[in-house]
mmCIF file of C-alpha atoms in Angstrom:
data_model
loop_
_atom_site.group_PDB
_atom_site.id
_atom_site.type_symbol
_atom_site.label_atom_id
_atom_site.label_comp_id
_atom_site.label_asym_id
_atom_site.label_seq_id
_atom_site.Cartn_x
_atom_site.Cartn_y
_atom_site.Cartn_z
ATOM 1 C CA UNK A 239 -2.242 -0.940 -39.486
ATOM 2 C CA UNK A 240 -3.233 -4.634 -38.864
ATOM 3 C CA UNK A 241 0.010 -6.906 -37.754
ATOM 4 C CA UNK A 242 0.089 -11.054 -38.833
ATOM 5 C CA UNK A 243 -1.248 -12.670 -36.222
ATOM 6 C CA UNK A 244 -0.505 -16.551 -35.043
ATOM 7 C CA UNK A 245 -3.585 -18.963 -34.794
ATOM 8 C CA UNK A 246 -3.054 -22.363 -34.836
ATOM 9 C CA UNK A 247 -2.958 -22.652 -39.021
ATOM 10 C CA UNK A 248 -0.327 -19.479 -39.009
ATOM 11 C CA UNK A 249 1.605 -21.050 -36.577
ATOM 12 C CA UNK A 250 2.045 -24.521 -38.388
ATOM 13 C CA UNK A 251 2.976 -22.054 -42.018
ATOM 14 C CA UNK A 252 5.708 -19.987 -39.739
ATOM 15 C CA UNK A 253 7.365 -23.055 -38.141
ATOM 16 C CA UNK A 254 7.373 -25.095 -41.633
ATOM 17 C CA UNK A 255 8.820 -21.531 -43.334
ATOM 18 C CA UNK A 256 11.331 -21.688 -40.185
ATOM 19 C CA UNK A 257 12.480 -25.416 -40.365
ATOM 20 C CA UNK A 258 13.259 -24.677 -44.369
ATOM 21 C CA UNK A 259 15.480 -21.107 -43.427
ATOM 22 C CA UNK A 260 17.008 -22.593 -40.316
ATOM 23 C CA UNK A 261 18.795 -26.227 -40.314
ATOM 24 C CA UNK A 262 18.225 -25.602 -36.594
ATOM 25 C CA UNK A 263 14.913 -25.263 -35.884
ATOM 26 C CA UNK A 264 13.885 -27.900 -39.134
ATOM 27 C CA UNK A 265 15.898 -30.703 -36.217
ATOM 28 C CA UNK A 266 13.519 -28.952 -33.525
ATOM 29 C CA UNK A 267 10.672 -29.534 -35.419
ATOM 30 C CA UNK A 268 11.705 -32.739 -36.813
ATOM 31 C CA UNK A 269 12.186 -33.853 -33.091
ATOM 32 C CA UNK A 270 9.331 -31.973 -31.086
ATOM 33 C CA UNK A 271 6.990 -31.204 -33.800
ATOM 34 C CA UNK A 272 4.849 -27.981 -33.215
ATOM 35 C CA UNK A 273 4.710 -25.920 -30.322
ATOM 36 C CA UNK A 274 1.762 -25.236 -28.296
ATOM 37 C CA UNK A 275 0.508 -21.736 -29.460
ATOM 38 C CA UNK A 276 0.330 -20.314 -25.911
ATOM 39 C CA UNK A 277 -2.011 -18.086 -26.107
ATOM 40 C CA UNK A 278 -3.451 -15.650 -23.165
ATOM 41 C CA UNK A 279 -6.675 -13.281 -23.434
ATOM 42 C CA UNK A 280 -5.685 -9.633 -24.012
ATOM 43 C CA UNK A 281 -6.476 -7.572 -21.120
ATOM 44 C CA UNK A 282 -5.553 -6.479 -17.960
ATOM 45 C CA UNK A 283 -5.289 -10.004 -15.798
ATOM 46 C CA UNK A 284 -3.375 -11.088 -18.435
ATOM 47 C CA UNK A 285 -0.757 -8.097 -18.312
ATOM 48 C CA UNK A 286 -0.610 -8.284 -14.242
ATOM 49 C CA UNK A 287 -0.030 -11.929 -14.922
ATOM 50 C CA UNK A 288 2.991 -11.447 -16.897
ATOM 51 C CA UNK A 289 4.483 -8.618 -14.439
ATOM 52 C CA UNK A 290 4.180 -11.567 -12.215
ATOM 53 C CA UNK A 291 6.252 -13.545 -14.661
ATOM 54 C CA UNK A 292 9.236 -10.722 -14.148
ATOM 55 C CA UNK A 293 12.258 -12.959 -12.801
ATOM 56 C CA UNK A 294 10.263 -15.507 -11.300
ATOM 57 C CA UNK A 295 9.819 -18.997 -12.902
ATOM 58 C CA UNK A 296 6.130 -19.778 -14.555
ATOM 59 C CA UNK A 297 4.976 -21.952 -12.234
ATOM 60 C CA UNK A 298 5.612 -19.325 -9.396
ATOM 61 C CA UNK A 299 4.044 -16.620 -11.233
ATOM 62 C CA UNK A 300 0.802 -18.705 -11.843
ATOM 63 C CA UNK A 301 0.723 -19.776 -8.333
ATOM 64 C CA UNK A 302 0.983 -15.901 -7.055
ATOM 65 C CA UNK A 303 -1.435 -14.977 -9.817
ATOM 66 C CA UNK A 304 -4.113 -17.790 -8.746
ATOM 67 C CA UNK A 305 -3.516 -16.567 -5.287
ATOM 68 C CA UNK A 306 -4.458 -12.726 -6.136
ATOM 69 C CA UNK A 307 -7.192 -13.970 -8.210
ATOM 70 C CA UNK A 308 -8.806 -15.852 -5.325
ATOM 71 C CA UNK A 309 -8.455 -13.106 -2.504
ATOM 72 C CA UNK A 310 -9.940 -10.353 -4.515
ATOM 73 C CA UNK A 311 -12.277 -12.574 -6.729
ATOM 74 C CA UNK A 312 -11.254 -11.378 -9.722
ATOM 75 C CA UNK A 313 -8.346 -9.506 -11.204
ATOM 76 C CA UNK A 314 -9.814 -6.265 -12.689
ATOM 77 C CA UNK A 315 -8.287 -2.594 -12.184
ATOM 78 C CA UNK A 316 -11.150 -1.531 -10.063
ATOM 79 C CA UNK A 317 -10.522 -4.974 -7.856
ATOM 80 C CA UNK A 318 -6.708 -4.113 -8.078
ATOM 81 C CA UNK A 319 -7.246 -0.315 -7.343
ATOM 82 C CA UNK A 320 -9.637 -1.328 -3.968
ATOM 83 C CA UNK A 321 -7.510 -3.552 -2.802
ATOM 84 C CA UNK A 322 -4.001 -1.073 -3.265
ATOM 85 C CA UNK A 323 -0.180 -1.525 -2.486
ATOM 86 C CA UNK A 324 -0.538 -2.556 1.224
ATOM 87 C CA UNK A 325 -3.380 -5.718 0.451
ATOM 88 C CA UNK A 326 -1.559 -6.957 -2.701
ATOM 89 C CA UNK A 327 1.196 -7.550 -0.824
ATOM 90 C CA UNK A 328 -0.278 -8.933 2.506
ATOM 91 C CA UNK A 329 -1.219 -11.879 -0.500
ATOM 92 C CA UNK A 330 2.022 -11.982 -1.581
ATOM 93 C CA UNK A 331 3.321 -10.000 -4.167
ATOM 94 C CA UNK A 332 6.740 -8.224 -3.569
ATOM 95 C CA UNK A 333 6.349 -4.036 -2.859
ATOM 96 C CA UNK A 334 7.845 -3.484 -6.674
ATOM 97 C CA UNK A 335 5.138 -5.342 -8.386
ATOM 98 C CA UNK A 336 2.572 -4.335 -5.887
ATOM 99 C CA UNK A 337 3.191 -0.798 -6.954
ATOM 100 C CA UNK A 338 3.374 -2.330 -10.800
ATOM 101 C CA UNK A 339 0.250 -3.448 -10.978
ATOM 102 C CA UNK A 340 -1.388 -0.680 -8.761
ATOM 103 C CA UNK A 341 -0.280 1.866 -11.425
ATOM 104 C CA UNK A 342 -1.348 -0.261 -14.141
ATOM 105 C CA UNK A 343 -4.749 -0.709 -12.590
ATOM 106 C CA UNK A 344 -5.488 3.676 -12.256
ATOM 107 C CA UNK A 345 -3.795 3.975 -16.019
ATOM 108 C CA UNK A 346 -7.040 1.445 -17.362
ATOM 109 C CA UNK A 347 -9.268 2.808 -14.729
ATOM 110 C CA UNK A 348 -8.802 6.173 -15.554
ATOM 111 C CA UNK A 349 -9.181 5.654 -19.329
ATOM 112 C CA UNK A 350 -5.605 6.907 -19.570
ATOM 113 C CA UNK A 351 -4.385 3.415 -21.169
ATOM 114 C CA UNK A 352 -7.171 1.600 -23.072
ATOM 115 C CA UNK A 353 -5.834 -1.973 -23.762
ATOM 116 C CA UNK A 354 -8.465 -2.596 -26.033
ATOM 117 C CA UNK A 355 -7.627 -0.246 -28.773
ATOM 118 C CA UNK A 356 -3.963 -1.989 -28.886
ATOM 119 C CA UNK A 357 -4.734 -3.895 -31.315
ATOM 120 C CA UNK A 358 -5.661 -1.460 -34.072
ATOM 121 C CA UNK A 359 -2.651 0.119 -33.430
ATOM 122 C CA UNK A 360 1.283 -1.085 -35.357
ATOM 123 C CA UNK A 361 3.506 -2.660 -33.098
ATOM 124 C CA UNK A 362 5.411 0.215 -32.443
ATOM 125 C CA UNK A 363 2.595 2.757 -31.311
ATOM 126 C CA UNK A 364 1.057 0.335 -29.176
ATOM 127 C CA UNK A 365 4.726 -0.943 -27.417
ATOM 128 C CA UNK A 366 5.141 3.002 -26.762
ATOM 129 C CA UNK A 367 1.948 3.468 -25.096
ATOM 130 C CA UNK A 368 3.257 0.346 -22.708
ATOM 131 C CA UNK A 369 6.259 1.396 -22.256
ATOM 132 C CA UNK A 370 5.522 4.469 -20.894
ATOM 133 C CA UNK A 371 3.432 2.792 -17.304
ATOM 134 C CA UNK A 372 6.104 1.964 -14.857
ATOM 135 C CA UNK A 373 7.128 -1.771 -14.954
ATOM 136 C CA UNK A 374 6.104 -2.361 -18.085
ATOM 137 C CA UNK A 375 9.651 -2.901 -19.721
ATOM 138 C CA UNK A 376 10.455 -4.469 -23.710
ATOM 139 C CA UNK A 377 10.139 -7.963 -22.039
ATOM 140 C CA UNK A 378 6.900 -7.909 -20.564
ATOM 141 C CA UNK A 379 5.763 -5.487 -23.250
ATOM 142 C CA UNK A 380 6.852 -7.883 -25.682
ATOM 143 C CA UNK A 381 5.591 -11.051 -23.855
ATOM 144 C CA UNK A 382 2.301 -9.515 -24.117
ATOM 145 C CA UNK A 383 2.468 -8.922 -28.084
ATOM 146 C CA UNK A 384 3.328 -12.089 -28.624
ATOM 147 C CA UNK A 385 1.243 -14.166 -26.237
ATOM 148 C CA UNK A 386 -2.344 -11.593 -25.666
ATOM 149 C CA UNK A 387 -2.260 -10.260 -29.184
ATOM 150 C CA UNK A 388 -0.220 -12.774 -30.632
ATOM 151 C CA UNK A 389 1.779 -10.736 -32.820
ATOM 152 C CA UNK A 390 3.558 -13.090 -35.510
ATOM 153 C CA UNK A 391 6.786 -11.086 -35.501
ATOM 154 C CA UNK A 392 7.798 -10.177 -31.957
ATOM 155 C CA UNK A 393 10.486 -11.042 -29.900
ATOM 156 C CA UNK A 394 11.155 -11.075 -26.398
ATOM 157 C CA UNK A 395 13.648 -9.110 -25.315
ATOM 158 C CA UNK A 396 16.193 -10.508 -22.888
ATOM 159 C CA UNK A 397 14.257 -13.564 -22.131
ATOM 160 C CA UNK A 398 16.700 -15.949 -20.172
ATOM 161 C CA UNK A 399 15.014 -19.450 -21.702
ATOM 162 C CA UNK A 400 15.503 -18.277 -25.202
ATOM 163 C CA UNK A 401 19.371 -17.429 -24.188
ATOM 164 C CA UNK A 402 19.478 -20.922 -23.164
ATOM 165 C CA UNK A 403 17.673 -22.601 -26.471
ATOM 166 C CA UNK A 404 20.012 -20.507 -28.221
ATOM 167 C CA UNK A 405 23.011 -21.448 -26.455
ATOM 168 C CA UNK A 406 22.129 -25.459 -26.872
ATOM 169 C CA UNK A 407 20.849 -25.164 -30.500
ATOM 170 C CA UNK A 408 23.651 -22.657 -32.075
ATOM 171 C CA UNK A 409 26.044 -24.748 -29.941
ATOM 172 C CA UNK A 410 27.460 -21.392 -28.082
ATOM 173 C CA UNK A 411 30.304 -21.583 -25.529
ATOM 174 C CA UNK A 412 28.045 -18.449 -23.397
ATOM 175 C CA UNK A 413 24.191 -17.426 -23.574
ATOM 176 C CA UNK A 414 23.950 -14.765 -26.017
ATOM 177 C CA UNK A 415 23.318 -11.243 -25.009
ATOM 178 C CA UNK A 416 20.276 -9.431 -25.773
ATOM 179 C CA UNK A 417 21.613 -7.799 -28.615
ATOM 180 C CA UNK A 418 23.120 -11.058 -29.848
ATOM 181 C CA UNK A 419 19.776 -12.692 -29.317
ATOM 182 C CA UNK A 420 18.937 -10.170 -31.759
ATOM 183 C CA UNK A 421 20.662 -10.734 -34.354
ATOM 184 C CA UNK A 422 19.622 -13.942 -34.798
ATOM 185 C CA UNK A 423 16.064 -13.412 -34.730
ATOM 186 C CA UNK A 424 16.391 -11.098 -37.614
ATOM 187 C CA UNK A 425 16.771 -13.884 -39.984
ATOM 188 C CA UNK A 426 13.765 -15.391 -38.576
ATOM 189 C CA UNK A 427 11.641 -12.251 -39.529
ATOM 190 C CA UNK A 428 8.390 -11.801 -40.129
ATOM 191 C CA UNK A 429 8.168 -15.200 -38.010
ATOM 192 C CA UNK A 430 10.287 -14.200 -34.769
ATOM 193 C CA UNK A 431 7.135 -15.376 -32.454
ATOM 194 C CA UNK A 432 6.997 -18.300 -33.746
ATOM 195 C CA UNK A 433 10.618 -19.149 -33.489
ATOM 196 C CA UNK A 434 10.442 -17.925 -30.136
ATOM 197 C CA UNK A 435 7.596 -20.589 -29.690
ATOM 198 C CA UNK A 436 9.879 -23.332 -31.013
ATOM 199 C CA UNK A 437 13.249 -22.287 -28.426
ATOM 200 C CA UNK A 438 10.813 -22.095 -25.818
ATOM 201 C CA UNK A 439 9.458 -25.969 -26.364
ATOM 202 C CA UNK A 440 13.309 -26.879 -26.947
ATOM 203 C CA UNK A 441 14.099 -25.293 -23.778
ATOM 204 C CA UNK A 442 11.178 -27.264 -22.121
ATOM 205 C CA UNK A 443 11.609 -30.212 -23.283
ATOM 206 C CA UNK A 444 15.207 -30.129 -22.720
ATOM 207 C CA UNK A 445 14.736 -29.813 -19.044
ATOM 208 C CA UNK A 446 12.257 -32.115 -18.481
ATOM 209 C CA UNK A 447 9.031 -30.068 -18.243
#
């Protein structure tokens, strides 16, 4: 079953639907106007990329990802499969996501995980098929929905920036949980991407970057 996906004229119909449902995110968009649609090429560099992203800030992740992609040329399973656990982490990476992305790289090399059938598949099929490679959890799973396949109605799970917008924009004494987060995406349904899109230029913006 085909999923809504965000281009740039979807994105600009979810965030005007959005500003009318949500007093909130109408001042966000009044203020910031539209968000950037972030979008990454589906694929394996771009799923290695975003175990990179795992409790690191972006900037770090790009910087360890650049670094990989320079030392083996390109980021491919086969490159990643070569070079194993030991090499990926003489460049860097930490023995937990060197093993990561090893594992990732024999699942697509083996033709046990074919990334590019994803896409045909609903949400939920395809997010089990992810979810079954070690350290592939809902966060990354979902980062890559929303930012590979750009999926118009996922949202990150747990993501510590949206707990933030949320806490400055709902005016919450604490960042809400991941269930809480939740609950307020719900309303934002079949849009939750692109609300995530708008917290996550808040949040930016809101820090300085």
């Amino acid at each position: 079953m085909q999923q809504k996906t965000i281009t740039d004229e979807t994105l600009r119909m979810g965030v005007d639907v959005l500003a009318e449902r949500d007093s909130d995110l109408y001042r966000i968009r009044d203020r910031l106007g539209y968000p950037p649609l972030w979008a990454r090429e589906p694929g394996f560099a771009s799923l290695v990329h975003i175990i990179l992203e795992q409790q690191v800030s972006i900037k770090a992740a790009a910087t360890m990802f650049q670094r990989l992609a320079s030392h083996l040329g390109s980021v491919t399973p086969e490159l990643v499969q070569k070079a194993g656990e030991s090499e990926l982490r003489q460049v860097g990476l930490t023995r937990q996501k060197a093993r990561y992305c090893v594992e990732l790289a024999n699942r697509v090399a083996s033709g046990a995980l074919e990334l590019s059938k994803l896409d045909s598949l609903d949400d939920a099929q395809g997010r089990s098929h992810l979810l079954d490679i070690p350290g592939l959890g809902p966060w990354t799973v979902d980062v890559y929905y929303m930012m590979a396949l750009r999926r118009a109605n996922v949202w990150p799970q747990g993501d510590l920036a949206l707990a933030s917008a949320l806490q400055d924009i709902k005016q919450l004494e604490a960042r809400p949980t991941r269930d809480e987060q939740l609950v307020f995406a719900e309303q934002w349904k079949p849009w939750r991407a692109v609300a995530a899109r708008m917290l996550w230029m808040h949040y930016l913006d809101a820090r300085g970057q």
